Short mmCIF file of C-alpha atoms and ligand atoms in Angstrom, two decimals:
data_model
loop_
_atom_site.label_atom_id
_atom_site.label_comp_id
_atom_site.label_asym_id
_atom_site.label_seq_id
_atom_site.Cartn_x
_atom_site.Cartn_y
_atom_site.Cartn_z
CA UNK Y 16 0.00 0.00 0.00
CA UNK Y 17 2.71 2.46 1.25
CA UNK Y 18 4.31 1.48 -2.86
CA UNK Y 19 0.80 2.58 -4.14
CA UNK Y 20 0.53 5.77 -2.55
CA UNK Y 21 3.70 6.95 -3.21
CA UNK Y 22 4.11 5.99 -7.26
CA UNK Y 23 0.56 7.89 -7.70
CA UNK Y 24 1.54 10.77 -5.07
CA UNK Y 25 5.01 11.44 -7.66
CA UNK Y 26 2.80 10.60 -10.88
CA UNK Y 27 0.74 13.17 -9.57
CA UNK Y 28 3.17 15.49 -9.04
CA UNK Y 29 5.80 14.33 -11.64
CA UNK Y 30 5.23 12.02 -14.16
CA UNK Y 31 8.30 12.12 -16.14
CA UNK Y 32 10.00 10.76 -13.12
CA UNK Y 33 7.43 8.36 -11.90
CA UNK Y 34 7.83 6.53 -15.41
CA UNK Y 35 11.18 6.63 -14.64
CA UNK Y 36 11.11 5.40 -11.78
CA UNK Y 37 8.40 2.75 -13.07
CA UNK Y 38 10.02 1.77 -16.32
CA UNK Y 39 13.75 2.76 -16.04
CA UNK Y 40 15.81 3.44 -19.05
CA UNK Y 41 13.23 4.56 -22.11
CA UNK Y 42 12.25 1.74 -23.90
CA UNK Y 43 13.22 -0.99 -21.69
CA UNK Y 44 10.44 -2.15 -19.23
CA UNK Y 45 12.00 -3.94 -16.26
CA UNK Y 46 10.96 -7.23 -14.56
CA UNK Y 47 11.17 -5.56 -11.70
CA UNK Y 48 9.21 -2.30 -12.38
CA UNK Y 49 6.42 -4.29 -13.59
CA UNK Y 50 6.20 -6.69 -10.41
CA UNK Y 51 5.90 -2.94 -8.48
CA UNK Y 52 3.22 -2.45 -10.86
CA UNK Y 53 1.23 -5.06 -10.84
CA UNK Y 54 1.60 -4.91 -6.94
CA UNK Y 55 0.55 -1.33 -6.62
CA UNK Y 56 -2.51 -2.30 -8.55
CA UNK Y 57 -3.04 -5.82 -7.17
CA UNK Y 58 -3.39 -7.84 -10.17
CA UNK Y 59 -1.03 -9.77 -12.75
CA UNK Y 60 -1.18 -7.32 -16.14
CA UNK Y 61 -2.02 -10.15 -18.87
CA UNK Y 62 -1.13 -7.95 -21.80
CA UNK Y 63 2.31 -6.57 -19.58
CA UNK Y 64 4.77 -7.39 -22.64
CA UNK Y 65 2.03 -5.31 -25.25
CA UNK Y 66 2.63 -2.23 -22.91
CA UNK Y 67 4.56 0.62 -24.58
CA UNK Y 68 7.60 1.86 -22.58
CA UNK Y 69 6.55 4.96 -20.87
CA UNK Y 70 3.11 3.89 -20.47
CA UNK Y 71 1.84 4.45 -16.99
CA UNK Y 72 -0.84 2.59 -15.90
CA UNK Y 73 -4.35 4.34 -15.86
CA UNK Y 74 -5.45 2.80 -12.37
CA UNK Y 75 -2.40 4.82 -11.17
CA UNK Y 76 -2.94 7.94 -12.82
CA UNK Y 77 -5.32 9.89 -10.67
CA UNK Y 78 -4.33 12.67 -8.50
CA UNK Y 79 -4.26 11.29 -4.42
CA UNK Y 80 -7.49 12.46 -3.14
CA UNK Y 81 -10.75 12.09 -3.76
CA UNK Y 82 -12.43 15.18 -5.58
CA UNK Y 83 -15.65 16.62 -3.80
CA UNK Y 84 -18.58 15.76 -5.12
CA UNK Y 85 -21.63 17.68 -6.35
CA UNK Y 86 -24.96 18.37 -4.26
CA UNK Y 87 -26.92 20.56 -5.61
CA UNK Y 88 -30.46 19.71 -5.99
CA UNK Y 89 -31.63 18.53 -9.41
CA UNK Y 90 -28.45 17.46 -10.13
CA UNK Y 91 -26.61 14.50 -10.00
CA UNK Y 92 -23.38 13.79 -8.18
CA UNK Y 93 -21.34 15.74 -10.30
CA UNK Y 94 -17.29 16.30 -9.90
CA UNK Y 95 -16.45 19.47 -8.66
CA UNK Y 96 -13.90 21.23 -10.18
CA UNK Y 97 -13.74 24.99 -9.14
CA UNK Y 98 -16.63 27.00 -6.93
CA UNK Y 99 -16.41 30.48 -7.96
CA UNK Y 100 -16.98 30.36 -10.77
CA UNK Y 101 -18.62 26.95 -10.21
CA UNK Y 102 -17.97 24.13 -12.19
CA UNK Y 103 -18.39 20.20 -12.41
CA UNK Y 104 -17.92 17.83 -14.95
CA UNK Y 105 -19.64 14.89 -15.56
CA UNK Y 106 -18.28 10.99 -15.16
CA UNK Y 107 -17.89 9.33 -18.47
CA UNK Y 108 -19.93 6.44 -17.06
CA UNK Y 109 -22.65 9.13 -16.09
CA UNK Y 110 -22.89 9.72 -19.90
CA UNK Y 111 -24.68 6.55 -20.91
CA UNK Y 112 -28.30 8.04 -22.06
CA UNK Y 113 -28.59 9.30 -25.93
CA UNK Y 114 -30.34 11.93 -24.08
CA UNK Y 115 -28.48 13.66 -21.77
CA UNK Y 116 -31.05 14.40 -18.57
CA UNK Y 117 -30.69 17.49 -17.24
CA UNK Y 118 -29.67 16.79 -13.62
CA UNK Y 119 -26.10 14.75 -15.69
CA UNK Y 120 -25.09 18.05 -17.49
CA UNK Y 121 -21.44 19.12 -16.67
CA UNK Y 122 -21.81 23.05 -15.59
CA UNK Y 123 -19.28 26.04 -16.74
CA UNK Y 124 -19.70 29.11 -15.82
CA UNK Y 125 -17.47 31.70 -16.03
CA UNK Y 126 -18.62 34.31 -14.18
CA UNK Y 127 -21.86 34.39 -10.68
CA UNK Y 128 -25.50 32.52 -11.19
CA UNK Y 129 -27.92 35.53 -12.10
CA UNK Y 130 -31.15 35.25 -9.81
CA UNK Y 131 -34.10 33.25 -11.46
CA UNK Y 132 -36.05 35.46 -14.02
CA UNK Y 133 -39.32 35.70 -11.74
CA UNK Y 134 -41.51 37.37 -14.48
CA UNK Y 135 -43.01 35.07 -17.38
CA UNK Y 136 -40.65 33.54 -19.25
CA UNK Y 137 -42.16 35.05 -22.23
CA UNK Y 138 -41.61 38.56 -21.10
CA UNK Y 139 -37.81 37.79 -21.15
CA UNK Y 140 -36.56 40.34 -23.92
CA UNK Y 141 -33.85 40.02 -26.49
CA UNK Y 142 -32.30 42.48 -28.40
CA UNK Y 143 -30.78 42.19 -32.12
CA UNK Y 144 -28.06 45.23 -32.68
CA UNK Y 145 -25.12 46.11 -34.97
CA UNK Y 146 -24.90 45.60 -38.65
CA UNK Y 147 -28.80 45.55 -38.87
CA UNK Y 148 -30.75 47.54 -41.02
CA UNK Y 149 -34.06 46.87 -38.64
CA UNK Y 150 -33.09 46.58 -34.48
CA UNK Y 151 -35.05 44.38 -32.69
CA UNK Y 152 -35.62 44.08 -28.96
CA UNK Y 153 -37.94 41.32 -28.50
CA UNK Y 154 -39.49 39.11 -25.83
CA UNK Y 155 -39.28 35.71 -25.69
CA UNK Y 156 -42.80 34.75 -25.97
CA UNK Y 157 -42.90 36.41 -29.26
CA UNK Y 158 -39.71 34.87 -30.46
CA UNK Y 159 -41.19 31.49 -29.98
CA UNK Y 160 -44.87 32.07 -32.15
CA UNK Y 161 -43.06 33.83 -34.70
CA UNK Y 162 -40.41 32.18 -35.98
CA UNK Y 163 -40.30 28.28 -36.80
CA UNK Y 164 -39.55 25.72 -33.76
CA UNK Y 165 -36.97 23.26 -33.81
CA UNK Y 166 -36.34 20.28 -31.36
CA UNK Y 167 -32.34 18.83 -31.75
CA UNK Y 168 -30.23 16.83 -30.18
CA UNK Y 169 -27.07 18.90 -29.43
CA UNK Y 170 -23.36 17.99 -28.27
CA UNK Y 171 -22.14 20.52 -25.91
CA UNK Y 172 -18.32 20.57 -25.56
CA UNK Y 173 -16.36 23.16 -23.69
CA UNK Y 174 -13.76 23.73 -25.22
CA UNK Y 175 -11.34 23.00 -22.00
CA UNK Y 176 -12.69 19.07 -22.14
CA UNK Y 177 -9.69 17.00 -21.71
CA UNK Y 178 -7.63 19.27 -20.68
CA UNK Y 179 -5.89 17.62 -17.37
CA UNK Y 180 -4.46 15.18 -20.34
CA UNK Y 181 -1.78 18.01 -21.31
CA UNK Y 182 2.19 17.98 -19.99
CA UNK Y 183 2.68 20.07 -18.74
CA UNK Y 184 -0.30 21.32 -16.75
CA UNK Y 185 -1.89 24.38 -18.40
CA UNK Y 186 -4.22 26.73 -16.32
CA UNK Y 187 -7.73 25.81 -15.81
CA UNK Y 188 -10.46 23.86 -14.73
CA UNK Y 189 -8.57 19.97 -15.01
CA UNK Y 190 -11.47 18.44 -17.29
CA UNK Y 191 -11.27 14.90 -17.59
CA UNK Y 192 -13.39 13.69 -20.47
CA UNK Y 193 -16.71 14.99 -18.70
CA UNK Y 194 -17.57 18.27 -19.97
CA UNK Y 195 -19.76 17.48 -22.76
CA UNK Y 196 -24.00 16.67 -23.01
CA UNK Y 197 -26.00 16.05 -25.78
CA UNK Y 198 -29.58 17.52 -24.44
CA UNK Y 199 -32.78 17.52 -26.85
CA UNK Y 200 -33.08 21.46 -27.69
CA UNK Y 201 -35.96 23.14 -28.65
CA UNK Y 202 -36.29 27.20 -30.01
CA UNK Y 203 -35.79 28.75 -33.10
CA UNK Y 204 -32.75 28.98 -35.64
CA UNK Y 205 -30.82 31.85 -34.73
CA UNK Y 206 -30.55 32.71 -38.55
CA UNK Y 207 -34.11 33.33 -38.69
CA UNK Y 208 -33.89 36.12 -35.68
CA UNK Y 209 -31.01 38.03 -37.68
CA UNK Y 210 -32.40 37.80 -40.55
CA UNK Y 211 -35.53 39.58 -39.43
CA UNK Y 212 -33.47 42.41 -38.13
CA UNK Y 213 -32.23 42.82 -41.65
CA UNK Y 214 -28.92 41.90 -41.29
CA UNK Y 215 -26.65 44.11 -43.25
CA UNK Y 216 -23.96 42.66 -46.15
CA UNK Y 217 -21.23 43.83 -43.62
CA UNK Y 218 -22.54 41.11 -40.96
CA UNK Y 219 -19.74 38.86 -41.09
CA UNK Y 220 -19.41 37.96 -36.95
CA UNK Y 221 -21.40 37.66 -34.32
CA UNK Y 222 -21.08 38.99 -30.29
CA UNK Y 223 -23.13 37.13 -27.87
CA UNK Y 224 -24.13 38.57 -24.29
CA UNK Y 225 -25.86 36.88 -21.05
CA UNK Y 226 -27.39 38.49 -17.79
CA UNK Y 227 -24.61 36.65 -15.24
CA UNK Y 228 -22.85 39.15 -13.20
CA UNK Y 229 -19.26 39.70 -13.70
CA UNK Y 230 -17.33 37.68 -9.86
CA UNK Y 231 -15.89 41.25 -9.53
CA UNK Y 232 -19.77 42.94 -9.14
CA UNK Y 233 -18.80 44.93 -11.91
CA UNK Y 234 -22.49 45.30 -13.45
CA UNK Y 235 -20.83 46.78 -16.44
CA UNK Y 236 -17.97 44.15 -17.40
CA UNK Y 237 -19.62 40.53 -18.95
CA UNK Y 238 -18.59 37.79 -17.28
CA UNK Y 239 -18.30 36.29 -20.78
CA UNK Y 240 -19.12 37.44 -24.22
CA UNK Y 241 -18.02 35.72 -27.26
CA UNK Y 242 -18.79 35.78 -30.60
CA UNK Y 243 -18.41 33.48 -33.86
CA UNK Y 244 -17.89 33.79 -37.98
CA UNK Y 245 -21.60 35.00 -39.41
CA UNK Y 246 -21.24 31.35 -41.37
CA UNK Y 247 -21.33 29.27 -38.05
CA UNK Y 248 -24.53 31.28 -36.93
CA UNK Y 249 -26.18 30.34 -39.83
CA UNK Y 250 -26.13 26.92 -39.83
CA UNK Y 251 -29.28 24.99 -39.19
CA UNK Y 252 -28.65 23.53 -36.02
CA UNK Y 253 -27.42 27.03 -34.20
CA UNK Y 254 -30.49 27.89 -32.55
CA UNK Y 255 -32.26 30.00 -29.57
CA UNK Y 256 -33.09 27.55 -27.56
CA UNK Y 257 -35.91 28.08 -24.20
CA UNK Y 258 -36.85 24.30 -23.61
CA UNK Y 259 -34.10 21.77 -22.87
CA UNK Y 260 -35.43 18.21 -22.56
CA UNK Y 261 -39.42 19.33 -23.07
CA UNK Y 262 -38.52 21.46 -19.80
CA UNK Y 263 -37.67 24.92 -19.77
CA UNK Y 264 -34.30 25.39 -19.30
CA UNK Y 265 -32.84 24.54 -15.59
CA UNK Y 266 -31.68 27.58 -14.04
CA UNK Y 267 -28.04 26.80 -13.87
CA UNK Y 268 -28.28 26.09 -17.74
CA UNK Y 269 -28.98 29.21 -18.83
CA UNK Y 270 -33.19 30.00 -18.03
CA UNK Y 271 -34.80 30.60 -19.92
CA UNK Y 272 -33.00 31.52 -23.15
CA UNK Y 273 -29.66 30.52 -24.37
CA UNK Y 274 -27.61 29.95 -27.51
CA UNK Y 275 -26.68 26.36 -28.69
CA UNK Y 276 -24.16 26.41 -31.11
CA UNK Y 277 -22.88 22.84 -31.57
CA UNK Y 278 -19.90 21.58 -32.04
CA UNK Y 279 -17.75 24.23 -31.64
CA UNK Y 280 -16.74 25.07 -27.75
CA UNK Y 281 -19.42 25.73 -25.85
CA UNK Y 282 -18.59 29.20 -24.65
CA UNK Y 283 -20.40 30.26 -27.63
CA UNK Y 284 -23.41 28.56 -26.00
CA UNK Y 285 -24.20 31.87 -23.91
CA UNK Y 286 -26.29 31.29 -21.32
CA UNK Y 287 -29.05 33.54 -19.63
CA UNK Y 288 -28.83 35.09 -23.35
CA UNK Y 289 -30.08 38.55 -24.06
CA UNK Y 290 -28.34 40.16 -26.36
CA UNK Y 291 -26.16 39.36 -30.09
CA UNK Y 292 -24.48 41.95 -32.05
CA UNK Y 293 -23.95 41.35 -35.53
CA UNK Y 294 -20.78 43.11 -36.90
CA UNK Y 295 -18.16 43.67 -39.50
CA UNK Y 296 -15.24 42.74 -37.75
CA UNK Y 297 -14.42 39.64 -35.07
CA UNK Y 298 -15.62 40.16 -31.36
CA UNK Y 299 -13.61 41.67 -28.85
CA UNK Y 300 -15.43 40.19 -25.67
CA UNK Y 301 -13.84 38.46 -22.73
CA UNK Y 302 -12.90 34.97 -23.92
CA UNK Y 303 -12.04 36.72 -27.52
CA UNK Y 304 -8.34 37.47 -28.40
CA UNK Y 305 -4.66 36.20 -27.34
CA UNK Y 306 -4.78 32.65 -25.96
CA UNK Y 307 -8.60 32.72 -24.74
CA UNK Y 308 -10.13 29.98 -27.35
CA UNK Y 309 -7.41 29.76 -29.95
CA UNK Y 310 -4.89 27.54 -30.58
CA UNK Y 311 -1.29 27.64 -32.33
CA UNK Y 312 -1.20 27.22 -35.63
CA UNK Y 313 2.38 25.94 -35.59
CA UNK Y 314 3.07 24.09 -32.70
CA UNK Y 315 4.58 25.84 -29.80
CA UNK Y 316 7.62 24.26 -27.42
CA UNK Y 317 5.04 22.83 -24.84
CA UNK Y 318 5.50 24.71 -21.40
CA UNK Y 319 6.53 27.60 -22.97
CA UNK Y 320 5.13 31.21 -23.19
CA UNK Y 321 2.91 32.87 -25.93
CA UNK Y 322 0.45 35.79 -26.19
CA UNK Y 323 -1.28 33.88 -28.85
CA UNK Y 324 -0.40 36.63 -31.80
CA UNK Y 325 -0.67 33.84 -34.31
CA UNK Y 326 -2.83 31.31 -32.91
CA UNK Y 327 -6.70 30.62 -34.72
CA UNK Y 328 -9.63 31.11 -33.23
CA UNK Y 329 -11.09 27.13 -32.11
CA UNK Y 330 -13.74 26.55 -34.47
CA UNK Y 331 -15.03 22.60 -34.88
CA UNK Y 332 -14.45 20.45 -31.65
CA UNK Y 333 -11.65 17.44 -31.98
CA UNK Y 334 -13.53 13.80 -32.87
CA UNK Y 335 -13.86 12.19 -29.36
CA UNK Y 336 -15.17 8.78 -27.87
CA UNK Y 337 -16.18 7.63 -24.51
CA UNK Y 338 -16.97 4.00 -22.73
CA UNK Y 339 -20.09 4.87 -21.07
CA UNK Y 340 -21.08 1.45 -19.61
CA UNK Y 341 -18.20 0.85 -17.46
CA UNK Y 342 -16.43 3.03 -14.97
CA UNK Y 343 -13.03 3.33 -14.76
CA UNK Y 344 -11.51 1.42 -11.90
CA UNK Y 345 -14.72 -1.26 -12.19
CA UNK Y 346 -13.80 -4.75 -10.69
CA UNK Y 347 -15.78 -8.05 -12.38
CA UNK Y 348 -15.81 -11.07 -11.11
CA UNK Y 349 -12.96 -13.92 -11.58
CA UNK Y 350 -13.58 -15.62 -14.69
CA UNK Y 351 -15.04 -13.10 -17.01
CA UNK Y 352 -14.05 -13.41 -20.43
CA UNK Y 353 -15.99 -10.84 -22.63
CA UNK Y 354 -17.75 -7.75 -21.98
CA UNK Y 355 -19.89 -5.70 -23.57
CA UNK Y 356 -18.98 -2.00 -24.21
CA UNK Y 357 -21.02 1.27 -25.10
CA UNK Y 358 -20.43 4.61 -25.48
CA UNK Y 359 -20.89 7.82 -27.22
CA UNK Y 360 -18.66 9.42 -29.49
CA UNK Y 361 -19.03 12.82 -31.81
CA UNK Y 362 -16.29 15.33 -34.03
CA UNK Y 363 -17.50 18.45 -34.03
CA UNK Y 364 -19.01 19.67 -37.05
CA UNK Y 365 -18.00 16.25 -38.52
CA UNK Y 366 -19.15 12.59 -37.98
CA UNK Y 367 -17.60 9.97 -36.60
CA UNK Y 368 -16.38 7.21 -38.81
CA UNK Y 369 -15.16 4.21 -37.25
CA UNK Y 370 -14.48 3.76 -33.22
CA UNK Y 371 -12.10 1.52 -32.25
CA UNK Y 372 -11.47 -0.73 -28.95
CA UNK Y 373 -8.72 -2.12 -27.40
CA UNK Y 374 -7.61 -4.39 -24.47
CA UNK Y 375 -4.09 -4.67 -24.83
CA UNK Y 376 -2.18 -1.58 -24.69
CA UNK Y 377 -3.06 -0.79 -28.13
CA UNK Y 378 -1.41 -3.43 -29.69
CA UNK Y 379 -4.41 -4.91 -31.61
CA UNK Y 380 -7.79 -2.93 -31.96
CA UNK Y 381 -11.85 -3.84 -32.38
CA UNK Y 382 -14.35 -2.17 -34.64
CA UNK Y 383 -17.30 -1.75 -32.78
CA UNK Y 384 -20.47 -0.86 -34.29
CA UNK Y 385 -21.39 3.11 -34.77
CA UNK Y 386 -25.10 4.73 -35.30
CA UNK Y 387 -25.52 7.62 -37.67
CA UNK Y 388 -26.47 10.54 -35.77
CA UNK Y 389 -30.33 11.31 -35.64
CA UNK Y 390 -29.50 14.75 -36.81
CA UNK Y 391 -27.13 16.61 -37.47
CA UNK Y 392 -24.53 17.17 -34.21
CA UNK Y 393 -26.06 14.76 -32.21
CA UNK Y 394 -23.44 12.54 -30.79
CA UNK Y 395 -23.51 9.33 -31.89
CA UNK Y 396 -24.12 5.97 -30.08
CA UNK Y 397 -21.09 2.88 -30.50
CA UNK Y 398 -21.11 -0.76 -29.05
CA UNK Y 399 -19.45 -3.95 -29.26
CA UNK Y 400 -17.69 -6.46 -26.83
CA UNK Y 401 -14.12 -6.73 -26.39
CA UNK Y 402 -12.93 -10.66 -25.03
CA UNK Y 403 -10.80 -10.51 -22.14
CA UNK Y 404 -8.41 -13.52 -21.90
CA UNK Y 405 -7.54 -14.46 -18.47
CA UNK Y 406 -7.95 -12.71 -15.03
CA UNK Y 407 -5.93 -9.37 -13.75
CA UNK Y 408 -5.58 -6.04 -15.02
CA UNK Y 409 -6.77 -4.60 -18.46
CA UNK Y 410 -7.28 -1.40 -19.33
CA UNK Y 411 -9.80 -0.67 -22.35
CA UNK Y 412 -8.58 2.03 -24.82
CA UNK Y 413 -11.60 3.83 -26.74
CA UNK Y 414 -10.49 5.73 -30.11
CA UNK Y 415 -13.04 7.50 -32.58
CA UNK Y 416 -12.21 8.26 -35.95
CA UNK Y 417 -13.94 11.25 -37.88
CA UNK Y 418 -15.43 11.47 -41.46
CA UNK Y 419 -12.07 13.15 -42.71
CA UNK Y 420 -9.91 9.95 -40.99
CA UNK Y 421 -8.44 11.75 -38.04
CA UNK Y 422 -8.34 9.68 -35.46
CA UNK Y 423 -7.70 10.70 -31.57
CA UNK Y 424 -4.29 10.69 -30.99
CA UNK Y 425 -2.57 8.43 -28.07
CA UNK Y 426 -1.48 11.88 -25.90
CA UNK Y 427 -2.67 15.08 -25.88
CA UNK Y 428 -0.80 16.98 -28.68
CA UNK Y 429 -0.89 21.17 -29.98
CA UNK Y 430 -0.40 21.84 -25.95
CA UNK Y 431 -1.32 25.39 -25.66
CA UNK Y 432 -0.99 27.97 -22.72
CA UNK Y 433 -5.00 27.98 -21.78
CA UNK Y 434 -4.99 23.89 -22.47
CA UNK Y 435 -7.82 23.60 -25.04
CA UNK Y 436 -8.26 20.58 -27.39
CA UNK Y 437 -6.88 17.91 -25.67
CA UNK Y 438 -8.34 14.69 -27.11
CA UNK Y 439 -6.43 12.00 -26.22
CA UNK Y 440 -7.88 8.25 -26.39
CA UNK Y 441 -10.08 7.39 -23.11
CA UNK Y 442 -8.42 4.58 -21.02
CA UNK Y 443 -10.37 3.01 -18.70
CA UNK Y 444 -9.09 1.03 -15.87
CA UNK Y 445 -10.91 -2.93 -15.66
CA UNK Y 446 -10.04 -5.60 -12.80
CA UNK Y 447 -11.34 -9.18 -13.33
CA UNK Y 448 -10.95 -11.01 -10.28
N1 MTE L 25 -23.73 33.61 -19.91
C1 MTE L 25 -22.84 32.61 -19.90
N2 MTE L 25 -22.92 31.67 -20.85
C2 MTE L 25 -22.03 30.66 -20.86
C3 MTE L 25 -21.00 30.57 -19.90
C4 MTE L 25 -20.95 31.56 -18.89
O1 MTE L 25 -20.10 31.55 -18.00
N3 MTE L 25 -21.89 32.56 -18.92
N4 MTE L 25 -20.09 29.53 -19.97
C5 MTE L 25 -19.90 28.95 -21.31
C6 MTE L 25 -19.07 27.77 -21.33
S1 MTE L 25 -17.39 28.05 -21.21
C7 MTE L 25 -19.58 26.52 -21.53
S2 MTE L 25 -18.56 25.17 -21.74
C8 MTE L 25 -21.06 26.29 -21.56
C9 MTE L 25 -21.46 25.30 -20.49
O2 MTE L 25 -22.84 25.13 -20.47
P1 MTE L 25 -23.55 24.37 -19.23
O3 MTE L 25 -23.04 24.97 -17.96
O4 MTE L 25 -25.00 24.56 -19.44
O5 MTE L 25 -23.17 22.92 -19.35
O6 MTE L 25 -21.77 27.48 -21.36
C10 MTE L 25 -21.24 28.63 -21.97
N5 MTE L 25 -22.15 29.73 -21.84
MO1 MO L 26 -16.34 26.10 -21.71
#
């Protein structure tokens, strides 16, 4: 036990040395590394000599400690990751329905919870401004008889998800794999609100704004306000959404109007939404600009320091995967031999091609089955079964591959000062016996 706590205490605190430490000399696992391993876990490794050098178990890597978990009522028991702002990410087995119900939707926010609207929801008012020939300020109610409805089912990423993957550490909330949904979203197509103010040719971005208050009080600084290329706001599935699930929106999800605009990171999702300017050149909002949503174009010396000059604005979300049916660190009993796995798995603006399971380190891999999406970015739902051959200690690798035949990579690569796009393959720890 003492071995256990202290390879995961200096994983946690250094990896390079832990694998080291665990592995020796790079590219030579020892005999007598591995017997530490497979002590500190408690189980033979059947696939040990399909291990790359390097590799560090997954049962191992997790900070010491247990993170504190959500209570919040209406909502599951969440992860919590920061509480001001408050945040909590989801568990990838929590992740299992097509659906995603509202009380198993990872929160970000970025700046305080406003207080509840108390008026009708229908009195709520939003505005249309900028490059506009025809203004509009209009409530909610009207909003919703006026223009067409839509019901979707929508991935929600933030852009951040996967970020505790990168070496080094980057600043901000550690996602694991957690922070996306896919909710059923009903409103109206955002195009169809601009268009009514008469957009003007010079349109060509967007600025969103919400009704949360700033953490400094300051009732005249967003906490958040970000904006996207007049294209993305377009599309068919960017919408105005005021029900989430055939409910109106919870409270801590935005009530009752916010943006959905799927796919891309979900700070352009702006909750508690009131106002979007259309104009002719890109937003300047907090979370625009520098290193805030962008990533380098070239890559950068990982670690090292960058004001983002040259770095993109994030646009489509990485292609991702996630086991869903079994929690990481599960034990079954002795003698189980094949499993069946599920997930979900999605790419952004894309869809996902192929995903791809494995049980030993990688060396050989599974198709599993993948559904089309029932529209447009909806994730999508995988299975399969994966045959396990003997007791002791697997660990199941997950690995999507989009329509354009990227697949996820093995580590988290284009590390970037804020940490955004991380999306490594999932690893899930499994003990039979
Ligand atoms: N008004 C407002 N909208 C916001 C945010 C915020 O802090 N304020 N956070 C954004 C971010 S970074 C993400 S990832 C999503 C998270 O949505 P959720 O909390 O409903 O899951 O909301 C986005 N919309
Ligand atoms: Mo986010």
């Amino acid at each position: 036990m003492a071995r256990e706590r202290s390879l995961a205490e200096l994983y946690a605190s250094d990896p390079e040395r832990a694998d080291a430490v665990a592995f020796g000399r790079r590219g030579a696992l020892k005999g007598a590394s591995l017997a530490a391993m497979g002590a500190a876990i408690g189980a033979a490794i059947p696939f040990a000599n399909r291990m790359p050098a390097g590799l560090f178990p997954a049962a191992l890597a997790q900070p010491a400690g247990q993170p504190p978990t959500l209570r919040m009522d209406g909502k599951a028991a969440l992860v919590v990751l920061g509480e001001r702002p408050f945040v909590a990410e989801t568990p990838e087995a929590m992740l299992d329905d097509d659906v995603t119900p509202a009380d198993r939707m990872f929160i970000r926010n970025n700046g305080g919870v406003p207080e509840r609207f108390a008026a009708d929801p229908r009195a709520w008012r939003i505005k249309v401004e900028g490059e506009a020939d025809t203004p509009l300020d209009l409530a909610l109610g009207e909003i919703e008889s006026r223009f067409e409805n839509v019901t979707l089912r929508l991935q929600m990423e933030c852009g951040g998800n996967g970020r505790a993957a990168f070496v080094p550490e980057t600043r901000g909330n550690q996602w694991g794999n957690g922070a996306i949904s896919n909710a059923e979203w009903t409103g109206v197509r955002l195009r169809d609100l601009l268009r009514a103010a008469g957009m003007k040719e010079t349109s060509r971005f967007t600025g969103q704004y919400g009704a949360d208050p700033h953490l400094s009080g300051d009732p005249a600084r967003p906490s958040i306000s970000r904006g996207m290329p007049i294209a993305k706001a377009m599309e068919d599935t960017t919408i105005l959404a005021f029900r989430m699930n055939g409910q109106p929106i919870p409270q801590i999800h935005g009530y009752p109007a916010r943006l959905v605009v799927p796919g891309w990171p979900g700070s352009l999702s702006q909750k508690w939404f009131n106002r979007i300017v259309l104009r002719a050149t890109p937003h300047d909002g907090p979370g625009m600009g520098a290193t805030s949503y962008r990533l380098p174009v070239r890559p950068i010396v990982p670690g090292s320091n960058n004001n983002g000059a040259d770095f993109a604005d994030m646009t489509s979300m990485p292609v991702r995967a996630l086991l869903t049916n079994v929690a990481h660190g599960t034990r079954l009993p002795a003698g189980t031999r094949r499993i069946e796995v599920r997930g979900q798995a999605w790419a952004g603006d894309l869809t996902v091609r192929a995903v791809h399971v494995s049980a030993d380190f990688g060396a050989t891999w599974r198709e599993m089955t993948v559904n089309p999406p029932p529209n447009r970015h909806s994730w999508q739902r995988w299975t399969g079964n994966v045959e396990l051959p003997t007791d002791g200690y697997y660990e199941i690798w997950t690995r999507a591959t989009d329509s354009e035949g990227r697949m996820q990579p093995h580590a988290a690569a284009n590390w970037n000062p804020q940490g955004y796009g991380a999306n490594p393959m999932a690893r899930t720890a499994l003990l039979i016996g």
